[in-house]
Amino acid sequence: MNVRNFSIIAHVDHGKSTLADRILERLGAMGERDKRDQTLDTLELERERGITIKSTPIRLQYKRPNGEEYTLNLIDTPGHVDFNYEVSRSLAACEGVLLLVDASQGVEAQTIVNAYLAIDNNLEIVPVVNKIDLPAADPEGAAKELEDVIGIPADGAIFASGKTGIGVDEILEAIVERIPAPLGNPDGPLKALIFDSFYDAYQGVILFVRVLEGTLHAKDQITLFSNGRTFDVDKVGTFSPGLVVGSELTVGSVGWIAAGIKDIHDAQVGDTVTSKDNATTEPFPGFKPAQPVVFSGLYPTNTEDYRRLREALERLKLNDAAFVFEPETSEALGFGFRCGFLGLLHAEIIQERLEREYDLDLIATAPAVVYRLTLTNGEVFETQNPAEFPTKDRIDVMEEPYIKLSVMLPEEYVGPVMQLLQDRRGVMKTMNYLGKRVELLYEVPFAEILYDFHDRLKSISRGYASMDYEQIGYREGDLVKVDIYVNQEMVDALAVIVHESKAYSLGRKIVDKMAEVIPRQMFAVPVQAAIGGKIIARATVKAYRKDVLAKCYGGDISRKKKLLEKQKKGKARMKNIGTVEVPQEAFLAVLSTE
Ligand code: GTP
């Protein structure tokens, strides 16, 4: 079969999108008109942040120098750990990958994690040393690292530059020669893997699939393996880019299905599509429904926006099976929603979209992980909401989620990074020396790396350390709830769950930060942190001395107006707690770096 399905994987910023563009350009898939940088990254936010969130496949025609014609399906993968499960499923739709390494940086944490995802999926790896045009490039060194660290022979590496286009011809030939053709029986029972999906207002959910076995025709009936639901297929097709309607999808092909599916939760990444009449008995293994691991409360600053917020959340959820929300009420913040995300980046993306696309002003409460509690009555209870954390006397066993963290760094920073990991309650598993660099593998409580860990790691290693992680389940831990009082009133939305050993320092950090960001009032406002009613830290927001307007001596009306307007704007992201105005920043005090 003259088809090759491949993906490009790399550490963030090693040049994946740039190289993909160069390949597209070489194969004439980018008309001059829509030739803009980073064609594969579609969402506006992706472009701005320079990260890949949604995978977009693209079908390319390649004519070899010897005249043979090939169809190449390039499947893009998300570039962030929050979406690692999606990366793994996108890879399962391929037979091979281009593994890029920046010639000036060498192997980084995500290079290793992605390479192992490819190895786990039995994929052929074509190593590409990229950015060889850089003055600091050391292509041989980078190739050698790939061999030493991952065991990929250095002599198979292609030296390339997505910027200048060097090596692109060689890469195309390697895709055809080294990556195997898809296998499978076109007449067998249908087995297609969903590796992405999106919601279209007219056609319902569009499934992105890789057909692993059998053939699917437009007008067939399909069944989704995980839930047994059956749908009538309206249309099938391929990507060119954009959706192109076809008549069938056969084994080895990468395409899309529209089957009038109304709910994206029926169409989850990793699930298997089969045909109703000729059903497979063996789904693609390892299906996991999307599991949010980070939760936060979202409240409109203006209570009248509650309905608009609900509508916006519903619309976002249509297109995002990993995002969940349910109504929540806070004494301090009123009516809002408890929302679940795949990670902090996912949370930020959703919040930004709500504010930008739906013009909502929101207060977000501090992100929390999901704790597992066994109560004294034997009940097992999972909670991510500090407000509903039971009192200690009702809890028998407390457990918190852990991750396996891999950090790659130059030797000279090992000491300070190990110190940081120890402060974060990490347990070292292994330490591998790879020339002048070191790979550290640790088990760490997820909550400990959630907030500022990445920033701290970067700053103590002068930007040289990189990291990646995966969830590994629950471990016991002594947790406590820290309550926050503003002006003697307990504010439910500010409570946090934390390991006992960190409670005092965290309480101190939160009250100090809050005292710094809460604007001065006419009276002094105490801010306190407490555990079970016992105060552990306290700070004070001092009272005003003078009226702000008094500063505008001379009665300059326009200045006065400006000042008032400025104050009004600043108010947008504030909530009144009793008589005190508390800004958004205060709710995220826990996130601030020491
Ligand atoms: P993510 O999508 O976030 O994973 O990043 P990426 O791996 O797609 O990297 P991207 O293509 O966005 O490139 C990252 C940076 O490296 C950009 O500033 C590019 O301009 C630059 N860059 C990419 N390829 C090359 C190259 O071959 N040579 C040089 N000199 N710079 C490059």
Coordinates of C-alpha atoms and ligand atoms in Angstrom, one line a residue:
M1 CA 0.0 0.0 0.0
N2 CA 1.5 3.4 -1.0
V3 CA 0.4 5.0 2.3
R4 CA 2.5 6.1 5.2
N5 CA 1.0 7.4 8.5
F6 CA 3.4 9.3 10.7
S7 CA 3.7 11.9 13.4
I8 CA 6.3 14.4 14.5
I9 CA 7.3 14.3 18.1
A10 CA 9.8 16.6 20.0
H11 CA 10.5 18.5 23.1
V12 CA 8.7 21.8 23.2
D13 CA 10.3 24.4 20.9
H14 CA 12.6 22.0 19.2
G15 CA 10.9 23.1 15.9
K16 CA 8.1 20.7 15.2
S17 CA 5.7 23.1 13.7
T18 CA 8.3 24.8 11.6
L19 CA 9.5 21.5 10.1
A20 CA 5.9 20.4 9.5
D21 CA 5.4 23.7 7.5
R22 CA 8.5 23.0 5.5
I23 CA 7.3 19.5 4.6
L24 CA 3.9 20.9 3.6
E25 CA 5.5 23.5 1.5
R26 CA 7.7 21.0 -0.2
L27 CA 4.7 18.9 -1.1
G28 CA 2.8 21.9 -2.4
A29 CA 0.2 21.6 0.4
M30 CA 0.5 25.3 1.3
G31 CA -0.8 27.7 -1.4
E32 CA 0.9 31.0 -1.4
R33 CA -2.3 32.6 -0.1
D34 CA -2.7 30.6 3.1
K35 CA 1.0 30.4 3.6
R36 CA 1.5 31.5 7.1
D37 CA 3.6 30.2 9.8
Q38 CA 2.5 27.1 11.7
T39 CA -0.4 25.9 9.6
L40 CA -1.1 23.0 11.9
D41 CA -1.8 25.1 14.9
T42 CA -5.3 26.3 14.4
L43 CA -6.8 27.7 17.6
E44 CA -6.0 31.4 18.0
L45 CA -4.7 30.7 21.5
E46 CA -2.4 28.0 20.1
R47 CA -0.9 30.5 17.8
E48 CA -0.4 33.1 20.4
R49 CA 1.1 30.8 23.0
G50 CA 3.0 28.9 20.4
I51 CA 1.8 25.5 21.6
T52 CA -0.1 22.8 20.0
I53 CA -3.3 21.8 21.7
K54 CA -5.5 20.0 19.2
S55 CA -4.1 17.4 16.8
T56 CA -4.9 18.2 13.2
P57 CA -4.1 15.5 10.6
I58 CA -3.2 16.4 7.1
R59 CA -3.0 14.3 4.0
L60 CA -0.1 14.9 1.6
Q61 CA 0.8 13.5 -1.9
Y62 CA 4.5 12.8 -2.4
K63 CA 6.1 11.9 -5.7
R64 CA 9.4 10.2 -5.1
P65 CA 12.5 11.0 -7.2
N66 CA 12.0 7.5 -8.8
G67 CA 8.4 8.5 -9.8
E68 CA 6.5 6.4 -7.3
E69 CA 3.5 8.2 -5.7
Y70 CA 2.7 8.0 -2.0
T71 CA 0.0 9.3 0.3
L72 CA 1.5 10.6 3.5
N73 CA -0.8 11.3 6.5
L74 CA 0.8 13.6 9.0
I75 CA -0.8 13.5 12.4
D76 CA 0.0 16.4 14.6
T77 CA 0.3 15.8 18.4
P78 CA -0.3 18.2 21.3
G79 CA 2.9 19.5 22.8
H80 CA 2.1 19.6 26.5
V81 CA 2.0 17.1 29.3
D82 CA -1.6 17.9 30.1
F83 CA -2.5 16.3 26.8
N84 CA -0.1 13.3 27.0
Y85 CA -2.9 10.7 26.7
E86 CA -4.0 12.4 23.4
V87 CA -0.4 12.3 22.2
S88 CA -0.3 8.5 22.9
R89 CA -3.6 8.0 20.9
S90 CA -2.4 10.1 18.0
L91 CA 0.7 8.0 17.9
A92 CA -1.4 4.8 17.9
A93 CA -2.8 6.0 14.6
C94 CA 0.7 5.9 13.0
E95 CA 3.3 3.4 12.0
G96 CA 6.2 5.7 12.6
V97 CA 7.4 9.0 13.9
L98 CA 10.0 11.7 13.2
L99 CA 11.7 12.3 16.5
L100 CA 13.1 15.8 16.4
V101 CA 16.0 17.0 18.6
D102 CA 17.3 20.5 18.6
A103 CA 20.9 20.4 17.5
S104 CA 21.9 23.0 20.0
Q105 CA 19.9 21.6 23.0
G106 CA 20.2 17.9 22.7
V107 CA 17.8 15.4 24.3
E108 CA 15.3 16.9 26.8
A109 CA 12.8 15.5 29.2
Q110 CA 9.9 15.5 26.6
T111 CA 12.2 14.0 24.0
I112 CA 12.6 10.9 26.2
V113 CA 9.0 10.7 27.3
N114 CA 7.7 11.1 23.7
A115 CA 10.3 8.6 22.4
Y116 CA 9.0 6.0 24.9
L117 CA 5.4 6.7 23.9
A118 CA 6.5 5.8 20.3
I119 CA 8.4 2.7 21.5
D120 CA 5.4 1.6 23.5
N121 CA 3.2 1.9 20.4
N122 CA 5.7 -0.2 18.4
L123 CA 6.5 2.6 16.0
E124 CA 9.5 3.0 13.7
I125 CA 11.5 6.0 14.9
V126 CA 13.2 8.2 12.4
P127 CA 15.6 10.4 14.4
V128 CA 16.0 14.0 13.0
V129 CA 18.5 16.4 14.4
N130 CA 16.9 19.8 13.7
K131 CA 18.1 23.4 13.6
I132 CA 21.5 22.5 12.3
D133 CA 21.7 26.1 10.9
L134 CA 22.1 27.5 14.4
P135 CA 25.7 28.7 15.2
A136 CA 25.6 26.7 18.5
A137 CA 24.5 23.5 16.7
D138 CA 26.3 20.3 17.5
P139 CA 24.5 17.7 15.3
E140 CA 26.8 14.8 16.0
G141 CA 26.6 15.5 19.7
A142 CA 22.8 15.5 19.6
A143 CA 22.7 12.3 17.5
K144 CA 25.1 10.6 20.0
E145 CA 22.8 11.6 22.9
L146 CA 19.9 10.0 21.2
E147 CA 21.9 6.8 20.9
D148 CA 23.2 7.0 24.5
V149 CA 19.9 7.9 26.2
I150 CA 17.3 6.2 24.1
G151 CA 19.2 3.6 22.2
I152 CA 18.5 5.0 18.7
P153 CA 21.5 4.4 16.4
A154 CA 23.2 7.7 15.7
D155 CA 24.1 6.8 12.2
G156 CA 20.4 6.7 11.2
A157 CA 19.9 10.4 12.2
I158 CA 19.0 12.9 9.5
F159 CA 20.5 16.4 9.9
A160 CA 17.9 19.0 9.1
S161 CA 16.7 22.6 9.5
G162 CA 13.1 23.5 9.4
K163 CA 14.2 27.1 8.8
T164 CA 16.4 26.6 5.8
G165 CA 14.8 23.4 4.5
I166 CA 18.1 21.4 4.6
G167 CA 17.3 17.7 5.0
V168 CA 13.7 17.9 4.1
D169 CA 14.1 15.7 0.9
E170 CA 16.0 13.2 2.9
I171 CA 13.3 13.1 5.6
L172 CA 10.6 12.5 2.9
E173 CA 12.5 9.5 1.5
A174 CA 13.1 8.2 5.0
I175 CA 9.4 8.3 5.7
V176 CA 8.7 6.1 2.7
E177 CA 11.7 3.8 3.2
R178 CA 11.9 3.3 6.9
I179 CA 8.3 3.6 8.1
P180 CA 6.3 0.5 7.4
A181 CA 3.1 0.5 5.3
P182 CA -0.1 0.0 7.3
L183 CA -1.2 -3.6 7.6
G184 CA -4.6 -5.2 8.1
N185 CA -7.5 -6.9 6.4
P186 CA -9.8 -4.6 4.4
D187 CA -12.6 -7.2 4.6
G188 CA -12.3 -7.9 8.3
P189 CA -14.6 -6.6 11.0
L190 CA -14.3 -2.8 11.3
K191 CA -11.9 -1.5 13.9
A192 CA -11.1 2.2 13.9
L193 CA -9.4 4.2 16.6
I194 CA -10.7 7.6 17.6
F195 CA -7.7 9.9 18.1
D196 CA -9.5 13.2 18.2
S197 CA -12.9 14.8 17.7
F198 CA -14.6 18.1 17.5
Y199 CA -18.1 19.4 17.6
D200 CA -19.6 21.0 14.5
A201 CA -22.9 22.9 14.9
Y202 CA -24.3 21.4 11.7
Q203 CA -23.0 17.9 11.5
G204 CA -22.6 17.1 15.2
V205 CA -19.4 15.5 16.4
I206 CA -16.8 14.8 13.8
L207 CA -14.6 11.8 14.7
F208 CA -11.0 11.7 13.6
V209 CA -10.1 8.0 13.1
R210 CA -7.5 5.6 12.0
V211 CA -8.9 2.5 10.4
L212 CA -7.0 -0.5 11.8
E213 CA -9.1 -3.2 10.3
G214 CA -11.9 -3.5 7.8
T215 CA -13.6 -0.8 5.6
L216 CA -16.2 1.8 6.5
H217 CA -18.7 3.2 3.9
A218 CA -20.8 6.3 4.1
K219 CA -24.3 5.1 5.2
D220 CA -23.0 2.2 7.3
Q221 CA -24.1 2.0 10.9
I222 CA -21.3 2.3 13.5
T223 CA -21.1 1.3 17.2
L224 CA -18.9 2.9 19.8
F225 CA -17.2 0.2 21.7
S226 CA -17.0 1.8 25.2
N227 CA -20.7 2.6 25.5
G228 CA -22.4 0.4 22.8
R229 CA -24.2 3.4 21.2
T230 CA -25.0 3.0 17.5
F231 CA -25.1 5.8 15.0
D232 CA -25.9 6.2 11.2
V233 CA -22.9 7.4 9.3
D234 CA -23.7 10.5 7.2
K235 CA -20.4 11.2 5.7
V236 CA -16.8 10.0 5.7
G237 CA -13.7 11.6 4.3
T238 CA -10.1 12.5 4.6
F239 CA -8.0 15.7 5.4
S240 CA -6.4 17.7 2.8
P241 CA -6.1 20.0 5.0
G242 CA -9.7 20.6 5.9
L243 CA -12.4 17.9 5.6
V244 CA -12.8 16.4 2.2
V245 CA -15.8 14.1 1.6
G246 CA -15.1 10.6 0.3
S247 CA -17.0 7.4 -0.2
E248 CA -15.2 5.0 2.1
L249 CA -12.4 4.7 4.7
T250 CA -10.4 1.5 4.4
V251 CA -7.7 -0.2 6.5
G252 CA -4.7 2.0 7.0
S253 CA -6.4 5.2 6.2
V254 CA -6.7 8.3 8.4
G255 CA -10.0 10.1 8.0
W256 CA -13.1 11.5 9.6
I257 CA -16.6 10.3 10.3
A258 CA -19.8 12.4 10.7
A259 CA -22.6 10.3 12.2
G260 CA -24.9 12.8 13.8
I261 CA -23.4 12.3 17.3
K262 CA -24.7 15.1 19.5
D263 CA -22.6 14.7 22.6
I264 CA -18.8 14.7 22.5
H265 CA -18.7 12.5 25.6
D266 CA -20.0 9.7 23.3
A267 CA -16.9 10.2 21.2
Q268 CA -13.9 10.0 23.4
V269 CA -10.3 9.9 22.3
G270 CA -9.0 6.3 22.5
D271 CA -12.3 4.6 22.0
T272 CA -12.9 2.1 19.1
V273 CA -15.4 2.5 16.4
T274 CA -16.8 -0.7 14.9
S275 CA -19.5 -1.5 12.4
K276 CA -22.9 -2.6 13.8
D277 CA -23.2 -5.5 11.3
N278 CA -19.6 -6.7 11.2
A279 CA -18.4 -5.9 14.7
T280 CA -15.0 -6.5 16.0
T281 CA -14.6 -8.3 19.3
E282 CA -11.3 -6.8 20.1
P283 CA -11.3 -3.1 20.7
F284 CA -8.0 -1.1 20.6
P285 CA -6.6 -1.7 24.1
G286 CA -6.2 0.8 26.9
F287 CA -9.1 3.1 26.5
K288 CA -9.3 5.7 29.3
P289 CA -12.2 8.2 29.5
A290 CA -10.8 11.7 29.9
Q291 CA -10.2 12.3 33.6
P292 CA -9.9 15.8 35.0
V293 CA -7.1 16.0 37.6
V294 CA -7.2 19.6 38.5
F295 CA -10.3 21.5 39.8
S296 CA -11.1 25.1 40.4
G297 CA -14.2 27.2 41.1
L298 CA -15.2 29.8 38.5
Y299 CA -17.5 32.6 39.5
P300 CA -18.7 35.6 37.6
T301 CA -17.6 38.9 39.2
N302 CA -21.0 40.2 38.3
T303 CA -23.7 37.9 39.6
E304 CA -25.9 38.8 36.7
D305 CA -23.5 37.0 34.4
Y306 CA -24.2 33.6 35.9
R307 CA -26.5 32.4 33.1
R308 CA -24.1 33.7 30.4
L309 CA -21.3 31.8 32.2
R310 CA -23.3 28.6 32.2
E311 CA -24.1 28.9 28.5
A312 CA -20.4 29.6 27.7
L313 CA -19.3 26.6 29.7
E314 CA -21.9 24.4 28.0
R315 CA -20.6 25.5 24.6
L316 CA -17.0 24.9 25.5
K317 CA -17.8 21.5 26.8
L318 CA -19.4 20.6 23.5
N319 CA -16.0 20.6 22.0
D320 CA -13.9 19.3 24.9
A321 CA -14.6 15.9 26.4
A322 CA -12.0 16.3 29.0
F323 CA -13.6 19.4 30.5
V324 CA -16.3 19.0 33.2
F325 CA -18.3 21.4 35.4
E326 CA -21.1 21.4 37.9
P327 CA -22.8 24.2 39.8
E328 CA -21.3 25.2 43.1
T329 CA -22.3 27.8 45.6
S330 CA -19.9 29.6 47.8
E331 CA -20.9 31.8 50.8
A332 CA -18.3 34.3 49.7
L333 CA -18.6 34.2 46.0
G334 CA -22.2 33.3 45.4
F335 CA -23.3 31.1 42.5
G336 CA -20.6 29.6 40.2
F337 CA -19.2 26.4 38.9
R338 CA -16.7 23.8 40.0
C339 CA -14.7 23.0 36.9
G340 CA -12.4 20.0 36.2
F341 CA -9.4 20.1 33.8
L342 CA -6.5 17.9 32.6
G343 CA -3.9 20.2 34.1
L344 CA -3.1 23.9 34.8
L345 CA -2.5 24.7 31.1
H346 CA -5.9 23.3 30.2
A347 CA -7.5 25.4 33.0
E348 CA -5.8 28.5 31.8
I349 CA -6.9 27.9 28.2
I350 CA -10.5 27.5 29.2
Q351 CA -10.5 30.6 31.5
E352 CA -8.9 32.7 28.8
R353 CA -11.4 31.5 26.2
L354 CA -14.3 32.4 28.6
E355 CA -13.0 35.8 29.1
R356 CA -12.0 36.5 25.5
E357 CA -14.6 34.8 23.4
Y358 CA -17.5 35.2 25.8
D359 CA -16.5 38.5 27.4
L360 CA -16.9 37.3 30.9
D361 CA -15.1 38.7 34.0
L362 CA -14.3 35.8 36.3
I363 CA -12.9 35.0 39.7
A364 CA -11.1 31.7 39.7
T365 CA -10.3 30.0 43.0
A366 CA -7.0 28.2 43.5
P367 CA -6.6 25.0 41.6
A368 CA -6.8 21.8 43.6
V369 CA -6.0 18.2 43.0
V370 CA -8.4 15.3 43.8
Y371 CA -7.9 13.8 47.2
R372 CA -9.1 10.4 48.3
L373 CA -10.4 10.0 51.8
T374 CA -11.6 6.9 53.6
L375 CA -14.0 8.0 56.3
T376 CA -14.3 6.4 59.7
N377 CA -17.6 4.9 58.6
G378 CA -15.8 3.1 55.8
E379 CA -17.0 5.2 53.0
V380 CA -14.4 6.2 50.3
F381 CA -14.8 9.7 49.2
E382 CA -13.0 11.7 46.5
T383 CA -12.9 15.4 46.8
Q384 CA -11.2 18.3 45.1
N385 CA -13.1 20.9 46.9
P386 CA -11.5 22.2 50.1
A387 CA -14.9 23.6 51.2
E388 CA -16.2 20.1 51.5
F389 CA -13.2 18.5 53.2
P390 CA -14.5 16.7 56.3
T391 CA -13.1 17.4 59.8
K392 CA -10.1 15.3 60.8
D393 CA -12.1 13.2 63.4
R394 CA -14.2 11.8 60.5
I395 CA -11.3 10.7 58.4
D396 CA -9.6 7.3 58.7
V397 CA -7.1 7.4 55.7
M398 CA -6.1 10.3 53.6
E399 CA -4.5 9.8 50.2
E400 CA -3.2 12.3 47.6
P401 CA -2.3 11.8 43.9
Y402 CA 1.3 11.2 42.9
I403 CA 3.2 11.6 39.7
K404 CA 6.4 10.1 38.2
L405 CA 8.5 13.2 37.4
S406 CA 11.4 13.1 35.0
V407 CA 13.8 16.0 35.0
M408 CA 16.7 16.4 32.6
L409 CA 19.4 18.8 33.5
P410 CA 23.1 19.7 33.3
E411 CA 25.2 18.1 36.0
E412 CA 26.1 21.4 37.7
Y413 CA 22.5 22.0 38.8
V414 CA 21.9 18.6 40.3
G415 CA 22.4 19.7 43.9
P416 CA 20.0 22.6 43.9
V417 CA 17.4 20.7 41.9
M418 CA 17.6 17.7 44.3
Q419 CA 17.1 20.2 47.1
L420 CA 14.0 21.6 45.4
L421 CA 12.6 18.1 44.9
Q422 CA 13.2 17.2 48.5
D423 CA 11.4 20.4 49.6
R424 CA 8.5 19.2 47.4
R425 CA 8.4 15.9 49.3
G426 CA 9.8 14.0 46.3
V427 CA 11.3 10.5 46.6
M428 CA 14.2 9.8 44.3
K429 CA 13.8 6.6 42.2
T430 CA 16.8 6.8 39.8
M431 CA 19.5 9.1 38.6
N432 CA 21.1 8.5 35.2
Y433 CA 24.3 10.2 34.1
L434 CA 24.3 10.9 30.3
G435 CA 27.6 12.5 29.6
K436 CA 27.4 16.0 31.2
R437 CA 23.7 15.7 31.8
V438 CA 21.6 13.9 34.3
E439 CA 18.2 12.4 34.2
L440 CA 16.4 12.4 37.6
L441 CA 13.3 10.2 38.2
Y442 CA 11.3 11.1 41.2
E443 CA 7.9 10.3 42.7
V444 CA 6.3 13.5 43.9
P445 CA 2.9 14.5 45.2
F446 CA 1.1 16.1 42.2
A447 CA 0.0 19.0 44.4
E448 CA 3.6 19.9 45.0
I449 CA 4.4 20.6 41.4
L450 CA 1.1 22.1 40.4
Y451 CA 1.7 25.7 41.2
D452 CA 5.2 27.2 40.8
F453 CA 7.4 24.1 40.4
H454 CA 8.2 24.6 36.8
D455 CA 9.1 28.2 37.3
R456 CA 11.3 27.4 40.2
L457 CA 13.0 24.6 38.3
K458 CA 13.7 26.9 35.4
S459 CA 15.1 29.6 37.6
I460 CA 17.4 27.5 39.7
S461 CA 18.8 25.8 36.6
R462 CA 19.0 29.0 34.6
G463 CA 16.5 27.6 32.1
Y464 CA 18.4 24.5 31.4
A465 CA 16.3 21.9 33.2
S466 CA 13.3 20.4 31.5
M467 CA 10.6 18.1 32.9
D468 CA 7.7 15.8 32.1
Y469 CA 5.5 13.7 34.2
E470 CA 2.7 11.1 34.4
Q471 CA 0.1 10.3 37.0
I472 CA 0.9 7.1 39.0
G473 CA -2.0 6.9 41.5
Y474 CA -2.5 7.6 45.2
R475 CA -0.3 7.5 48.2
E476 CA -1.1 8.2 51.9
G477 CA -0.3 11.6 53.2
D478 CA -1.2 13.8 56.3
L479 CA -3.4 16.5 54.9
V480 CA -5.0 19.5 56.6
K481 CA -7.3 22.2 55.6
V482 CA -6.2 25.7 56.0
D483 CA -9.0 28.2 56.4
I484 CA -8.6 31.9 55.5
Y485 CA -10.4 34.7 57.4
V486 CA -10.8 38.2 56.0
N487 CA -11.9 40.8 58.5
Q488 CA -12.8 37.9 60.9
E489 CA -15.0 36.2 58.4
M490 CA -14.1 32.8 57.1
V491 CA -14.0 32.8 53.3
D492 CA -14.9 29.3 52.1
A493 CA -13.6 29.9 48.6
L494 CA -10.1 30.7 49.9
A495 CA -9.6 27.4 51.9
V496 CA -6.8 25.1 50.7
I497 CA -5.8 21.5 51.4
V498 CA -2.2 21.0 52.1
H499 CA 0.3 18.6 53.6
E500 CA 0.6 19.1 57.3
S501 CA 4.3 19.8 57.0
K502 CA 3.6 22.8 54.7
A503 CA 0.6 24.2 56.4
Y504 CA 2.4 26.9 58.4
S505 CA 4.5 28.2 55.5
L506 CA 1.6 28.1 53.1
G507 CA -0.7 30.0 55.6
R508 CA 2.0 32.6 56.0
K509 CA 2.5 33.0 52.3
I510 CA -1.2 33.3 51.6
V511 CA -1.9 36.0 54.2
D512 CA 1.1 38.0 53.3
K513 CA 0.2 37.9 49.6
M514 CA -3.4 38.8 50.4
A515 CA -2.4 41.7 52.6
E516 CA -0.3 42.9 49.7
V517 CA -3.0 42.7 47.0
I518 CA -6.2 43.7 48.9
P519 CA -6.6 47.4 48.4
R520 CA -6.6 49.6 51.5
Q521 CA -10.0 50.2 53.0
M522 CA -11.2 52.9 55.4
F523 CA -10.4 50.6 58.2
A524 CA -7.6 48.1 59.0
V525 CA -8.4 44.6 57.8
P526 CA -6.9 41.5 59.4
V527 CA -6.2 38.5 57.2
Q528 CA -5.7 35.2 59.0
A529 CA -4.9 31.6 58.3
A530 CA -6.2 28.9 60.6
I531 CA -6.4 25.2 61.1
G532 CA -9.5 24.0 62.8
G533 CA -10.1 27.4 64.3
K534 CA -6.5 27.9 65.5
I535 CA -4.8 30.9 64.0
I536 CA -1.5 30.0 62.4
A537 CA -0.6 33.2 60.5
R538 CA -1.9 36.8 60.4
A539 CA -1.3 39.9 58.3
T540 CA -3.0 43.3 58.2
V541 CA -4.2 45.5 55.3
K542 CA -3.6 48.9 56.7
A543 CA -6.3 51.6 56.6
Y544 CA -6.2 54.6 54.2
R545 CA -4.7 57.8 55.5
K546 CA -6.3 60.2 53.0
D547 CA -9.0 60.2 50.3
V548 CA -7.5 59.3 47.0
L549 CA -9.2 62.2 45.3
A550 CA -7.5 64.6 47.6
K551 CA -4.3 63.9 45.6
C552 CA -5.9 65.7 42.7
Y553 CA -5.2 69.1 44.1
G554 CA -6.3 72.0 42.1
G555 CA -9.6 70.4 41.0
D556 CA -8.4 69.2 37.6
I557 CA -11.7 67.6 36.5
S558 CA -10.3 65.4 33.8
R559 CA -7.7 63.9 36.0
K560 CA -10.3 63.2 38.6
K561 CA -12.4 61.5 36.0
K562 CA -9.6 59.4 34.8
L563 CA -8.8 58.3 38.3
L564 CA -12.4 57.3 39.0
E565 CA -12.5 55.4 35.7
K566 CA -9.3 53.6 36.6
Q567 CA -10.8 52.6 39.9
K568 CA -13.9 51.4 38.2
K569 CA -11.9 49.2 35.9
G570 CA -9.9 47.8 38.7
K571 CA -13.1 46.8 40.3
A572 CA -14.1 44.5 37.5
R573 CA -12.2 41.6 39.0
M574 CA -13.1 42.1 42.6
K575 CA -15.6 40.5 44.9
N576 CA -17.0 42.0 48.1
I577 CA -16.4 39.8 51.1
G578 CA -18.5 41.4 53.7
T579 CA -17.4 45.0 53.4
V580 CA -14.0 44.3 52.0
E581 CA -13.2 44.2 48.3
V582 CA -11.0 41.3 47.4
P583 CA -9.3 41.2 44.0
Q584 CA -8.8 38.1 41.8
E585 CA -5.1 38.0 42.8
A586 CA -6.0 37.3 46.4
F587 CA -7.9 34.1 45.4
L588 CA -4.8 32.9 43.7
A589 CA -2.4 33.9 46.5
V590 CA -1.5 30.3 46.9
L591 CA 0.0 30.3 43.4
S592 CA 2.4 33.2 44.1
T593 CA 6.0 32.3 44.2
E594 CA 7.9 32.8 47.4
Ligands
GTP1 P1 5.5 23.4 20.0 O1 4.5 23.4 19.0 O2 5.3 24.4 21.1 O3 5.9 22.1 20.5 O4 6.9 24.0 19.4 P2 7.6 23.5 18.1 O5 8.4 22.3 18.5 O6 6.5 23.3 17.1 O7 8.6 24.6 17.7 P3 8.4 25.7 16.6 O8 8.4 25.2 15.3 O9 7.3 26.7 17.0 O10 9.8 26.4 16.8 C1 10.3 27.0 18.0 C2 11.3 28.1 17.7 O11 12.4 27.6 17.1 C3 10.7 29.2 16.8 O12 11.2 30.4 17.3 C4 11.3 28.9 15.5 O13 11.4 30.0 14.7 C5 12.6 28.3 15.8 N1 13.1 27.3 14.8 C6 12.3 26.2 14.4 N2 13.0 25.5 13.5 C7 14.2 26.1 13.4 C8 15.4 25.8 12.6 O14 15.5 24.9 11.8 N3 16.5 26.7 12.7 C9 16.4 27.8 13.6 N4 17.5 28.6 13.6 N5 15.3 28.1 14.3 C10 14.3 27.2 14.2

